[in-house]
Coordinates of N, CA, C and O in Angstrom, one line a residue:
X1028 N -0.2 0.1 26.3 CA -0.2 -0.7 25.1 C 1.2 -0.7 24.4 O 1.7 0.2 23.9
X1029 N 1.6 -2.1 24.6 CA 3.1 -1.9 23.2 C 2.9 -1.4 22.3 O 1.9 -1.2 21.8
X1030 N 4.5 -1.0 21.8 CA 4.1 -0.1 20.2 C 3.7 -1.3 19.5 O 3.0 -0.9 18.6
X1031 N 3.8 -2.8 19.3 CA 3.6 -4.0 18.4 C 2.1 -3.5 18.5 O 1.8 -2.6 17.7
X1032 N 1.0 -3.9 19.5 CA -0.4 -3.7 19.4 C -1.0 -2.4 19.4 O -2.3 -2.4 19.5
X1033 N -0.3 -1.1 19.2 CA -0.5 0.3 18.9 C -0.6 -0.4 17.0 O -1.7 -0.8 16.6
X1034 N 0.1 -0.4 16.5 CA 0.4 -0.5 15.4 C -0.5 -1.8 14.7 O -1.1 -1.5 13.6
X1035 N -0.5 -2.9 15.2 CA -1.4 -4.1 14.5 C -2.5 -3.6 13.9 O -2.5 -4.0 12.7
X1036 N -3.4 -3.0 14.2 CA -5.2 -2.8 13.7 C -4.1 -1.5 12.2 O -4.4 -1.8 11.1
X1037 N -3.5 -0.9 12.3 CA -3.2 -0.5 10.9 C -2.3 -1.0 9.8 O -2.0 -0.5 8.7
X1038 N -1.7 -2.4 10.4 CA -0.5 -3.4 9.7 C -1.8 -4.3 9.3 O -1.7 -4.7 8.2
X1039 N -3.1 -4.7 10.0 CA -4.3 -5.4 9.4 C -5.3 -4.8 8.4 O -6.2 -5.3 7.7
X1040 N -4.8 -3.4 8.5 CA -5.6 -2.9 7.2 C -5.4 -2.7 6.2 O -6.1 -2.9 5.3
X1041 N -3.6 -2.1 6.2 CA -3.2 -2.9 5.0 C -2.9 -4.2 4.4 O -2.6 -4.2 3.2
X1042 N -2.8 -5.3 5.1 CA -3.2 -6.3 4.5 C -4.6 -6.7 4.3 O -4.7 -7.7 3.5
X1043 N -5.7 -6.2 4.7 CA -6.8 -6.0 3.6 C -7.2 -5.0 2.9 O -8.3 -5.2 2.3
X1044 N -6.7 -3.8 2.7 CA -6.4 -3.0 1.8 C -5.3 -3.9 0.5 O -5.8 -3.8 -0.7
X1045 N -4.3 -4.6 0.5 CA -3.9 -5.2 0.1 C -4.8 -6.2 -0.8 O -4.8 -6.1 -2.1
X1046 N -5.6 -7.2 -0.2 CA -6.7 -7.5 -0.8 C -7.9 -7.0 -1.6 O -8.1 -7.3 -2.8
X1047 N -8.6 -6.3 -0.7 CA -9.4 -5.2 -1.5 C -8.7 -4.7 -3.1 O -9.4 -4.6 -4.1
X1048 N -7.3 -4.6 -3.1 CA -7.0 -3.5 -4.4 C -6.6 -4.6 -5.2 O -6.7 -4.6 -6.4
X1049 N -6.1 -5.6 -4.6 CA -5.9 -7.1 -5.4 C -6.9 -6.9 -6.5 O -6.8 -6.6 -7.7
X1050 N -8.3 -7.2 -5.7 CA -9.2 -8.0 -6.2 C -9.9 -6.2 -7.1 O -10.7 -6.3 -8.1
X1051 N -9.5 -5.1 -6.7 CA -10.1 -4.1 -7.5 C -9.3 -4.2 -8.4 O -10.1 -4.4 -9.4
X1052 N -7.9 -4.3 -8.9 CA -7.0 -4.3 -9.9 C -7.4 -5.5 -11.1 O -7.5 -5.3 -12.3
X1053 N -7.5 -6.8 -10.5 CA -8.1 -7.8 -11.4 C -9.9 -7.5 -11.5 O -10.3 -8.1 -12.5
X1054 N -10.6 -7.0 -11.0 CA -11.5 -7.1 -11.5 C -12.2 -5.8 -12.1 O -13.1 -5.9 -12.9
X1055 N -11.6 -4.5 -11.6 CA -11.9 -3.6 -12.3 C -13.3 -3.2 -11.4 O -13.7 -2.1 -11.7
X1056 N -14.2 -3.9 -10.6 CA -14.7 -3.3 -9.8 C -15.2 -1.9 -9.0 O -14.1 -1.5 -8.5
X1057 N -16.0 -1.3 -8.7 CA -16.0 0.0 -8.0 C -15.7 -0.2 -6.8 O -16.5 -0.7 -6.2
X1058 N -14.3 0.3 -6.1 CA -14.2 0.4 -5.5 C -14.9 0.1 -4.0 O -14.5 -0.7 -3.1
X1059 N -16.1 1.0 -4.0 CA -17.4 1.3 -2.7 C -18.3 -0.3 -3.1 O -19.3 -0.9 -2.6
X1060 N -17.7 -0.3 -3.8 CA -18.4 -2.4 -3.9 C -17.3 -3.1 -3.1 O -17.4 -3.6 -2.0
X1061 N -16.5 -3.1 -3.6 CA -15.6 -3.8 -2.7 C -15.7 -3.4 -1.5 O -16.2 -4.2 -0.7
X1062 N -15.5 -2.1 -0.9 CA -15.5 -2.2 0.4 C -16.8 -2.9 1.1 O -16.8 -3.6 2.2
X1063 N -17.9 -2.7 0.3 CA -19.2 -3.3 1.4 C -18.6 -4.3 1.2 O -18.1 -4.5 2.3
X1064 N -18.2 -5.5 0.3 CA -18.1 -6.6 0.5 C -17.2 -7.4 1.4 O -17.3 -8.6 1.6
X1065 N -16.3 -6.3 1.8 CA -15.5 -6.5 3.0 C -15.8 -6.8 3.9 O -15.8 -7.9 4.5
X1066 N -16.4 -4.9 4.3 CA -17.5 -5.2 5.5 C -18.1 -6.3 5.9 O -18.1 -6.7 7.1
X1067 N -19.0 -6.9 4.6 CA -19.6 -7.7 5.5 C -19.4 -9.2 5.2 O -20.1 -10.1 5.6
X1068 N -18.1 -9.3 4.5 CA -17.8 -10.6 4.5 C -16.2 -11.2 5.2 O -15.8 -12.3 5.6
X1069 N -15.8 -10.4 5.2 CA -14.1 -10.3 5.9 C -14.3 -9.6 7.5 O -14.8 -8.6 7.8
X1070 N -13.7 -10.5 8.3 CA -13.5 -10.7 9.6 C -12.6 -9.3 9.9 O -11.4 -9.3 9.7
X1071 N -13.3 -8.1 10.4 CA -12.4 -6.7 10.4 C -12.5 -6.5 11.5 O -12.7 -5.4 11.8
X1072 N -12.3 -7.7 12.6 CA -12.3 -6.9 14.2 C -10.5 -7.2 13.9 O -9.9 -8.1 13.3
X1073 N -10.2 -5.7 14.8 CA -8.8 -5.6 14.8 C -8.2 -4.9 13.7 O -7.0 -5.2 13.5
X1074 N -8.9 -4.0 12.8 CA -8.3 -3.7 12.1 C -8.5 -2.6 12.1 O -9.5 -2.4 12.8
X1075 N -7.9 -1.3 11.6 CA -8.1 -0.1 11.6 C -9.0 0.2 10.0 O -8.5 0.2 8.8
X1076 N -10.3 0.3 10.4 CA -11.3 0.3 9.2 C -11.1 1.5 8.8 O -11.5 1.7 7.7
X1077 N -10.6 2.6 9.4 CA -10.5 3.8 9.3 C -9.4 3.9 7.5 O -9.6 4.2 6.3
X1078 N -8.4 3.4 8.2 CA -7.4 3.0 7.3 C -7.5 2.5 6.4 O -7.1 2.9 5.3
X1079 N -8.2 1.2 6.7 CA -8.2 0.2 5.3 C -9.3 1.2 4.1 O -9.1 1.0 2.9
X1080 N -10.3 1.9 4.5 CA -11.0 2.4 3.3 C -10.3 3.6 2.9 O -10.1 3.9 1.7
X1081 N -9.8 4.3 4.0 CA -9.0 5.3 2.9 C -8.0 5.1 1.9 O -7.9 6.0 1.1
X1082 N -7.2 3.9 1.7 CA -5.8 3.4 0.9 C -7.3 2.7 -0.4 O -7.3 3.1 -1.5
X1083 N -8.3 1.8 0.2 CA -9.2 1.1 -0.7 C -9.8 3.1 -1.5 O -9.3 3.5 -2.5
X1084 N -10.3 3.4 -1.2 CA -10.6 4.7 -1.8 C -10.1 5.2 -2.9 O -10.5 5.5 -4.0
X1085 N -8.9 5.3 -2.1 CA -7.7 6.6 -2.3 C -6.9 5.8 -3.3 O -6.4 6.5 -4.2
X1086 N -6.7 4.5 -3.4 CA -5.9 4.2 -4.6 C -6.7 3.7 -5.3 O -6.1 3.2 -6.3
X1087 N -7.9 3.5 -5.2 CA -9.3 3.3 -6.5 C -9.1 4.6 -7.1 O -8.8 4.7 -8.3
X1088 N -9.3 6.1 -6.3 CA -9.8 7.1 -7.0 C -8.3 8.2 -7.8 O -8.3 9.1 -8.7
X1089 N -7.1 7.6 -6.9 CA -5.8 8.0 -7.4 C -5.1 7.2 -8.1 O -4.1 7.8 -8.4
X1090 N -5.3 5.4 -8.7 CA -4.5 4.5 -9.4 C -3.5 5.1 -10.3 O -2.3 4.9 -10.1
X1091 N -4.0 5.9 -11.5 CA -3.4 6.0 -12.0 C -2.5 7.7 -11.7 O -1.7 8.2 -12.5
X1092 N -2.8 8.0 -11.1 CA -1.7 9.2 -10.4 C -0.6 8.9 -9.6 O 0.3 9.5 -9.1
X1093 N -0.9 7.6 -9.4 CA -0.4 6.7 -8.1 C 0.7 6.6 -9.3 O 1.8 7.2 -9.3
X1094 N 0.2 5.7 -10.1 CA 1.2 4.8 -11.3 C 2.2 5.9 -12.1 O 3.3 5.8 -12.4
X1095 N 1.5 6.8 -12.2 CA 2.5 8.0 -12.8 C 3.4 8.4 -11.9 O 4.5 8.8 -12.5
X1096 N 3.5 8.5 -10.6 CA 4.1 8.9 -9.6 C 5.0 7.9 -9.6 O 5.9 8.3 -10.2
X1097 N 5.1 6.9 -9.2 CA 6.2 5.5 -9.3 C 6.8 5.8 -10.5 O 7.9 6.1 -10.2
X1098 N 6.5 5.8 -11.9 CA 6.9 5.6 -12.9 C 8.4 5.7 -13.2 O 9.0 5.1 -14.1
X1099 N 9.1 7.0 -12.2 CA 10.6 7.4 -12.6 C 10.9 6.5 -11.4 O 11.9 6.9 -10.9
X1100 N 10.6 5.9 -11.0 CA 11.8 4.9 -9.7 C 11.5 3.5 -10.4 O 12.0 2.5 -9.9
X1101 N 10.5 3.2 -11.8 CA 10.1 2.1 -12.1 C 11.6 1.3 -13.2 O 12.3 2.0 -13.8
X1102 N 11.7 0.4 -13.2 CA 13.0 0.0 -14.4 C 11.9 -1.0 -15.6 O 12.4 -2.0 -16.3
X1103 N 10.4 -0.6 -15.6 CA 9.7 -1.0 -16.6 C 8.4 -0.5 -16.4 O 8.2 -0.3 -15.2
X1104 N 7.2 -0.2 -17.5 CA 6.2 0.0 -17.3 C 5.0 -0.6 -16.5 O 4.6 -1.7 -16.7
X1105 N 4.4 0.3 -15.4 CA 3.9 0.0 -14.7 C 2.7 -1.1 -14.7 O 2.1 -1.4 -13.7
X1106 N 2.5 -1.7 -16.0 CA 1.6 -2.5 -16.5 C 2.6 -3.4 -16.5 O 2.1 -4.4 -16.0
X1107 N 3.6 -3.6 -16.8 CA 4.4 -5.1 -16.7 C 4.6 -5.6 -15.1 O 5.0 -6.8 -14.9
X1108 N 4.3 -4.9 -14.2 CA 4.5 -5.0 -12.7 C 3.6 -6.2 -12.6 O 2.5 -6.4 -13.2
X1109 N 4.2 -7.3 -11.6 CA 3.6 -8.0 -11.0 C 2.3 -7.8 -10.3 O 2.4 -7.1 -9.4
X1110 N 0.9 -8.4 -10.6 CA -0.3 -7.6 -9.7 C 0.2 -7.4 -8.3 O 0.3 -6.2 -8.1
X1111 N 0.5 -8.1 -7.4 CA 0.7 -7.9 -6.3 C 1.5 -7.1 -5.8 O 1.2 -6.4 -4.8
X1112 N 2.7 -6.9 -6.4 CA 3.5 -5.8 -6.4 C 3.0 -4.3 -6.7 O 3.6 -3.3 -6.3
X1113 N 2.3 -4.3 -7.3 CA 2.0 -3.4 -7.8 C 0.8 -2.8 -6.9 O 0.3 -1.6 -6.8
X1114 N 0.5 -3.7 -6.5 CA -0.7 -3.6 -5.3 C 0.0 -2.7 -3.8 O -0.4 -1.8 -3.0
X1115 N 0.7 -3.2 -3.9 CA 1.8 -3.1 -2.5 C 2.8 -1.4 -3.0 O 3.4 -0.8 -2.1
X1116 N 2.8 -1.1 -4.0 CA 3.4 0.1 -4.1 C 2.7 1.4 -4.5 O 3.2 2.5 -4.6
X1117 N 1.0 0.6 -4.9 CA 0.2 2.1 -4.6 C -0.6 2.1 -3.6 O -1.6 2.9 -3.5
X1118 N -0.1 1.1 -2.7 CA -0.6 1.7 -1.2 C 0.4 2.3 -0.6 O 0.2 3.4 -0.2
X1119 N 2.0 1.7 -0.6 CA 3.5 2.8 -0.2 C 3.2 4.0 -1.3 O 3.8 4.9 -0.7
X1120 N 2.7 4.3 -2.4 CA 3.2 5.5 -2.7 C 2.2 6.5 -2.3 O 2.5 7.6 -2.0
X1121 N 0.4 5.8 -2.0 CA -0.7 6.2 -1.5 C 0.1 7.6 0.1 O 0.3 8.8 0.3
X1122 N 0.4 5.8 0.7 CA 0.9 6.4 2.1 C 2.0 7.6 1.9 O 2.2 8.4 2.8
X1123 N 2.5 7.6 1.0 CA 4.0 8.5 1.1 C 3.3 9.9 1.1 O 3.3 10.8 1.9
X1124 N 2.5 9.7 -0.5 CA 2.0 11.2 -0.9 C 0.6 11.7 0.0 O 0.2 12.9 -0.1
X1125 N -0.1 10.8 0.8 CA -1.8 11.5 1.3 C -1.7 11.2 2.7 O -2.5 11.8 3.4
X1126 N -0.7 10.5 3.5 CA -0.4 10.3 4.9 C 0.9 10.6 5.6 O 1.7 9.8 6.1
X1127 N 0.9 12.4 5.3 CA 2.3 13.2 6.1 C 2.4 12.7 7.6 O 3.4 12.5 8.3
X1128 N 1.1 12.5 7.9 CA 1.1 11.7 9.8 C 1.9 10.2 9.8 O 2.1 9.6 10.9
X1129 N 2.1 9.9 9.1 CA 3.0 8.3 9.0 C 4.5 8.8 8.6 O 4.8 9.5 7.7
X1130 N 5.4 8.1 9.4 CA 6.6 8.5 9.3 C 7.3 7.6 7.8 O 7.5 6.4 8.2
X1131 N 7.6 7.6 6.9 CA 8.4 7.3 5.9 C 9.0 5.8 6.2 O 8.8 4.8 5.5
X1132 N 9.7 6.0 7.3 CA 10.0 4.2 7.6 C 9.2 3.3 7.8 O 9.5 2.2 7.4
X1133 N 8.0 3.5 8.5 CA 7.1 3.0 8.8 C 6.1 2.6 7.7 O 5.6 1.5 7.8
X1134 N 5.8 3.3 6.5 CA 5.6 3.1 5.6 C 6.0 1.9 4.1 O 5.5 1.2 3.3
X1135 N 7.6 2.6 4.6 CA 8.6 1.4 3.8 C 8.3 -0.1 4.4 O 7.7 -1.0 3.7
X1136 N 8.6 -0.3 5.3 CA 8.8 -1.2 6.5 C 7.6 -2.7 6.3 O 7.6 -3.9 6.2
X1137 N 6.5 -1.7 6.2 CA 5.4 -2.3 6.3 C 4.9 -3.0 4.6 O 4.5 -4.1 4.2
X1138 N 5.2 -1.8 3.8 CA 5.1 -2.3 2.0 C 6.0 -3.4 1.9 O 5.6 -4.4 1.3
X1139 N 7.3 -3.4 2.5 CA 8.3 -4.3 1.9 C 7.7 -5.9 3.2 O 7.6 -7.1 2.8
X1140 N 7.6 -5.5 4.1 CA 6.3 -6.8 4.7 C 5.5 -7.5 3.9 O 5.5 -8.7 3.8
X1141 N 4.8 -6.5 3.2 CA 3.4 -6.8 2.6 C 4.2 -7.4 1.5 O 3.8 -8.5 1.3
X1142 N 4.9 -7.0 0.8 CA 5.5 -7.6 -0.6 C 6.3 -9.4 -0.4 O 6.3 -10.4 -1.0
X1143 N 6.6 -9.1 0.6 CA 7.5 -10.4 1.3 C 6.3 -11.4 1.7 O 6.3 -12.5 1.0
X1144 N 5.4 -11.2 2.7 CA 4.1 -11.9 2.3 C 3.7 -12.5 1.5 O 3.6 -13.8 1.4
X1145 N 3.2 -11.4 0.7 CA 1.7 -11.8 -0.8 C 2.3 -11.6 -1.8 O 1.7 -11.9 -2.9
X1146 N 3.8 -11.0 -1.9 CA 4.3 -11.1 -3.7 C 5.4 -12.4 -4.3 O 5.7 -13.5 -3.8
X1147 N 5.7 -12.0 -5.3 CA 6.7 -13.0 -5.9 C 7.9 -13.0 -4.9 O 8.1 -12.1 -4.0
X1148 N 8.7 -14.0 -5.2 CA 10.1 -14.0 -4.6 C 10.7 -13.3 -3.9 O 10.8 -13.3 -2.6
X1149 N 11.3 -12.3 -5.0 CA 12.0 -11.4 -5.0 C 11.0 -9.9 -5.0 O 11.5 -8.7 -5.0
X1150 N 10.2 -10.1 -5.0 CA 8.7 -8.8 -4.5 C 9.5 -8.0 -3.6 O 9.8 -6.8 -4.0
X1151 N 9.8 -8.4 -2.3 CA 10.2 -7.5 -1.3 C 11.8 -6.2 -1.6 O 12.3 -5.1 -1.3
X1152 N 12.0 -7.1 -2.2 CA 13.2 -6.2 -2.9 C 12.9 -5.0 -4.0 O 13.3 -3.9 -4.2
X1153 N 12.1 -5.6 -4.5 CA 11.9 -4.7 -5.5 C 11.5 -3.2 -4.7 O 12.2 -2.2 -4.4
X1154 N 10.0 -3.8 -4.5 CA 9.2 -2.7 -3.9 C 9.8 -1.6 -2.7 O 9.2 -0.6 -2.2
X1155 N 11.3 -2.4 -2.4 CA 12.2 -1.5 -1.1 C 12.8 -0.8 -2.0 O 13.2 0.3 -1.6
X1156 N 13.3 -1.2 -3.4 CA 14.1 -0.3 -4.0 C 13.2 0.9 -4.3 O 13.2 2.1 -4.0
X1157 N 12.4 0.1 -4.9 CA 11.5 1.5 -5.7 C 10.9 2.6 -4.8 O 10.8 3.8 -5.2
X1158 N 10.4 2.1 -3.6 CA 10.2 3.0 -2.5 C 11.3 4.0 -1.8 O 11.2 5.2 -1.5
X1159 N 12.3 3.0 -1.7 CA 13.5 4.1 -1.3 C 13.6 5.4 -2.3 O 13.7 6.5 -1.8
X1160 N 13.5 5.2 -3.4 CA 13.9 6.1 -4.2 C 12.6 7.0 -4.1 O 12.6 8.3 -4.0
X1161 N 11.8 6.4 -4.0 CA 10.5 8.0 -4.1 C 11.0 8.8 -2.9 O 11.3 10.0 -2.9
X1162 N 11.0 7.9 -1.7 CA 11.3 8.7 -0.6 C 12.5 9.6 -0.2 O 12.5 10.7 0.4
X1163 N 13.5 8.8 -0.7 CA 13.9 10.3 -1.3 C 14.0 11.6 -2.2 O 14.9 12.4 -2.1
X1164 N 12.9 11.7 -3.0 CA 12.2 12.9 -3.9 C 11.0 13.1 -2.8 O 10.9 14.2 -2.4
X1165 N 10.3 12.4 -2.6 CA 8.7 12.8 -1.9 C 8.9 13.6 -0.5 O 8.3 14.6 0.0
X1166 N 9.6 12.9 -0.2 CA 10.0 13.3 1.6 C 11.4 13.4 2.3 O 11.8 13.1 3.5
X1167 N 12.1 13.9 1.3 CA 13.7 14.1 1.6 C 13.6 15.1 2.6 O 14.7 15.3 3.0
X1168 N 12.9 15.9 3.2 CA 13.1 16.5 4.5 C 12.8 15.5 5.9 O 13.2 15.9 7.0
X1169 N 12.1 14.1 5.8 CA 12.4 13.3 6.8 C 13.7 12.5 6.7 O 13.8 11.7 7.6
X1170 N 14.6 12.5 5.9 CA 15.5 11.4 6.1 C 17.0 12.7 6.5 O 17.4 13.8 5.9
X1171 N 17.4 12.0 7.5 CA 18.3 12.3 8.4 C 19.6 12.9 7.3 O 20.3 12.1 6.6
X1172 N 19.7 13.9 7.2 CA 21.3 14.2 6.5 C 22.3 13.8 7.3 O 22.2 13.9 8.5
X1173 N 23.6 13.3 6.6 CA 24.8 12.8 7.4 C 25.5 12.0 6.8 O 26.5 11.6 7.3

């Protein structure tokens, strides 16, 4: 299997993880609602379901530890953030702090995708700055000294 189709079924979960928290963020929803509604209305062959409910979970039941955690790489309150953006950086901060098995680049890589996708403009930039900077506090033992 290429690493492209190793990797797809978990680049499809966060883009409906992506969705999912969209639609939890604007509607305030329970979480375990959204996901059945997934389930049984969104097309999830090919996706790593495994995945997509833990980020849908895990940033329902961590939002706002999530949002406190960003907050010192933020250059405004986490409530002025773009929904989508914002969507996209508590799944990167999800992934940074609850998924040590995911390498740090791969993580970046894929948020600043997702921002470039589904956010404003200039989304992809942001969400690379502000991630770079966690990751160097969260996980400065994976980035290469030199």
């Amino acid at each position: 299997m290429s690493s492209k189709g190793h990797y797809e079924p978990r680049r499809r979960a966060r883009r409906r993880a992506l969705q999912a928290i969209y639609q939890w963020q604007m509607t305030d929803q329970d979480p375990a609602e959204i996901l059945r509604q997934f389930m049984e209305i969104q097309n999830m062959s090919g996706v790593d379901v495994d995945h997509f409910e833990r980020l849908l979970r895990g940033v329902g039941k961590e939002g706002e530890a999530l949002d406190s955690a960003l907050e010192p790489f933020l250059d405004r309150p986490v409530t002025q953030l773009e929904v989508m953006e914002r969507a996209v950086l508590r799944i990167g901060a999800f992934e940074l702090l609850h998924c040590p098995e995911l390498p740090y680049r791969v993580v970046l890589d894929e948020c600043v995708d997702l921002a470039h996708r589904f956010g404003s403009e200039q989304g992809h930039a942001y969400v690379n700055a502000v991630l770079d900077k966690a990751v160097r506090e969260w996980r400065a033992q994976e980035i290469p000294q030199g």
